[in-house]
Amino acid sequence: MEEKKEVVSVSGVISKEIFKKFLGYHIQSLNKILLTVLLLGFFLYTWLILDLGWVFALITALILWGIIKLMLTIVMNFRSAKEYKSDKLMQNEVFLTISEDGIQQKRRKAEAFWEWDDILSIHEQKEMFLFYVSKNKAVLLPKSFMVNHEMNKLRKIIHNNALTQKVKLLEETV
């Protein structure tokens, strides 16, 4: 008797808000590292080189951190809105089928298929699953496209088939 394959099929339109969150997740680690190094360097420069005292250096670094964080948020909102608006294909309904064979994506007449060994990393975030197929490109699967039992089935498919060591799911599969 042939075993039934696990399959999750979903569809929907990626919203501007979901795309904005994706870009935020995508550059989050880079921002943390870059911001930490920059502010630590500024703190040490102000404290040791300018000899202005560690309390002043710390307060100045924290104020600078707030300003940079605000500027990054504004730039990210602008960049994500501009990128989303320019990508007409992304604004169409997407059909995703995730199975033991891989991930199939269809939009209008465009079709793509990634086998599990093509996936570099998989990240589950609060609002979506991200299947990275390159360093900067991911297949987005918003959780709003699925109901709870489909999410559990998806986690099981990922757990059984993902070849990468870079799988970060919020909940463990049974």
PDB file of C-alpha atoms in Angstrom, residues 13-27 75-91 107 127-128 130 132 136-142 144-145:
ATOM      1  CA  VAL A  13      -1.879  38.037  -1.966  1.00  0.00           C
ATOM      2  CA  ILE A  14       1.264  39.229  -0.185  1.00  0.00           C
ATOM      3  CA  SER A  15       0.303  42.556   1.387  1.00  0.00           C
ATOM      4  CA  LYS A  16       2.528  45.611   1.658  1.00  0.00           C
ATOM      5  CA  GLU A  17       2.576  45.166   5.453  1.00  0.00           C
ATOM      6  CA  ILE A  18       3.759  41.545   5.222  1.00  0.00           C
ATOM      7  CA  PHE A  19       6.456  42.543   2.717  1.00  0.00           C
ATOM      8  CA  LYS A  20       7.571  45.339   5.050  1.00  0.00           C
ATOM      9  CA  LYS A  21       7.855  42.845   7.931  1.00  0.00           C
ATOM     10  CA  PHE A  22       9.842  40.475   5.694  1.00  0.00           C
ATOM     11  CA  LEU A  23      12.388  43.173   4.872  1.00  0.00           C
ATOM     12  CA  GLY A  24      12.572  44.028   8.568  1.00  0.00           C
ATOM     13  CA  TYR A  25      13.284  40.390   9.476  1.00  0.00           C
ATOM     14  CA  HIS A  26      15.693  40.056   6.585  1.00  0.00           C
ATOM     15  CA  ILE A  27      18.017  42.880   7.686  1.00  0.00           C
ATOM     16  CA  VAL A  75      14.220  54.322   5.654  1.00  0.00           C
ATOM     17  CA  MET A  76      12.931  50.723   5.867  1.00  0.00           C
ATOM     18  CA  ASN A  77       9.305  51.842   5.606  1.00  0.00           C
ATOM     19  CA  PHE A  78      10.100  53.984   2.576  1.00  0.00           C
ATOM     20  CA  ARG A  79      12.261  51.309   0.912  1.00  0.00           C
ATOM     21  CA  SER A  80       9.757  48.496   1.448  1.00  0.00           C
ATOM     22  CA  ALA A  81       6.843  50.558   0.124  1.00  0.00           C
ATOM     23  CA  LYS A  82       8.868  51.557  -2.952  1.00  0.00           C
ATOM     24  CA  GLU A  83      10.033  47.965  -3.600  1.00  0.00           C
ATOM     25  CA  TYR A  84       6.519  46.546  -3.161  1.00  0.00           C
ATOM     26  CA  LYS A  85       5.009  49.139  -5.493  1.00  0.00           C
ATOM     27  CA  SER A  86       7.610  48.436  -8.192  1.00  0.00           C
ATOM     28  CA  ASP A  87       7.101  44.634  -8.123  1.00  0.00           C
ATOM     29  CA  LYS A  88       3.818  44.122  -9.978  1.00  0.00           C
ATOM     30  CA  LEU A  89       4.152  40.327  -9.958  1.00  0.00           C
ATOM     31  CA  MET A  90       4.292  40.261  -6.148  1.00  0.00           C
ATOM     32  CA  GLN A  91       0.979  42.098  -5.961  1.00  0.00           C
ATOM     33  CA  ARG A 107       1.799  33.544  -9.893  1.00  0.00           C
ATOM     34  CA  GLU A 127       3.563  36.411  10.997  1.00  0.00           C
ATOM     35  CA  MET A 128       5.177  34.210   8.352  1.00  0.00           C
ATOM     36  CA  LEU A 130      10.525  32.370   5.236  1.00  0.00           C
ATOM     37  CA  TYR A 132      15.464  31.379   1.823  1.00  0.00           C
ATOM     38  CA  ASN A 136      18.621  37.831  -0.247  1.00  0.00           C
ATOM     39  CA  LYS A 137      15.625  36.017  -1.743  1.00  0.00           C
ATOM     40  CA  ALA A 138      12.980  34.113   0.166  1.00  0.00           C
ATOM     41  CA  VAL A 139       9.668  32.461  -0.546  1.00  0.00           C
ATOM     42  CA  LEU A 140       7.217  34.188   1.796  1.00  0.00           C
ATOM     43  CA  LEU A 141       4.386  32.212   3.336  1.00  0.00           C
ATOM     44  CA  PRO A 142       2.210  34.421   5.547  1.00  0.00           C
ATOM     45  CA  SER A 144      -2.705  34.312   7.463  1.00  0.00           C
ATOM     46  CA  PHE A 145      -2.848  32.057   4.375  1.00  0.00           C
TER      47      PHE A 145
END
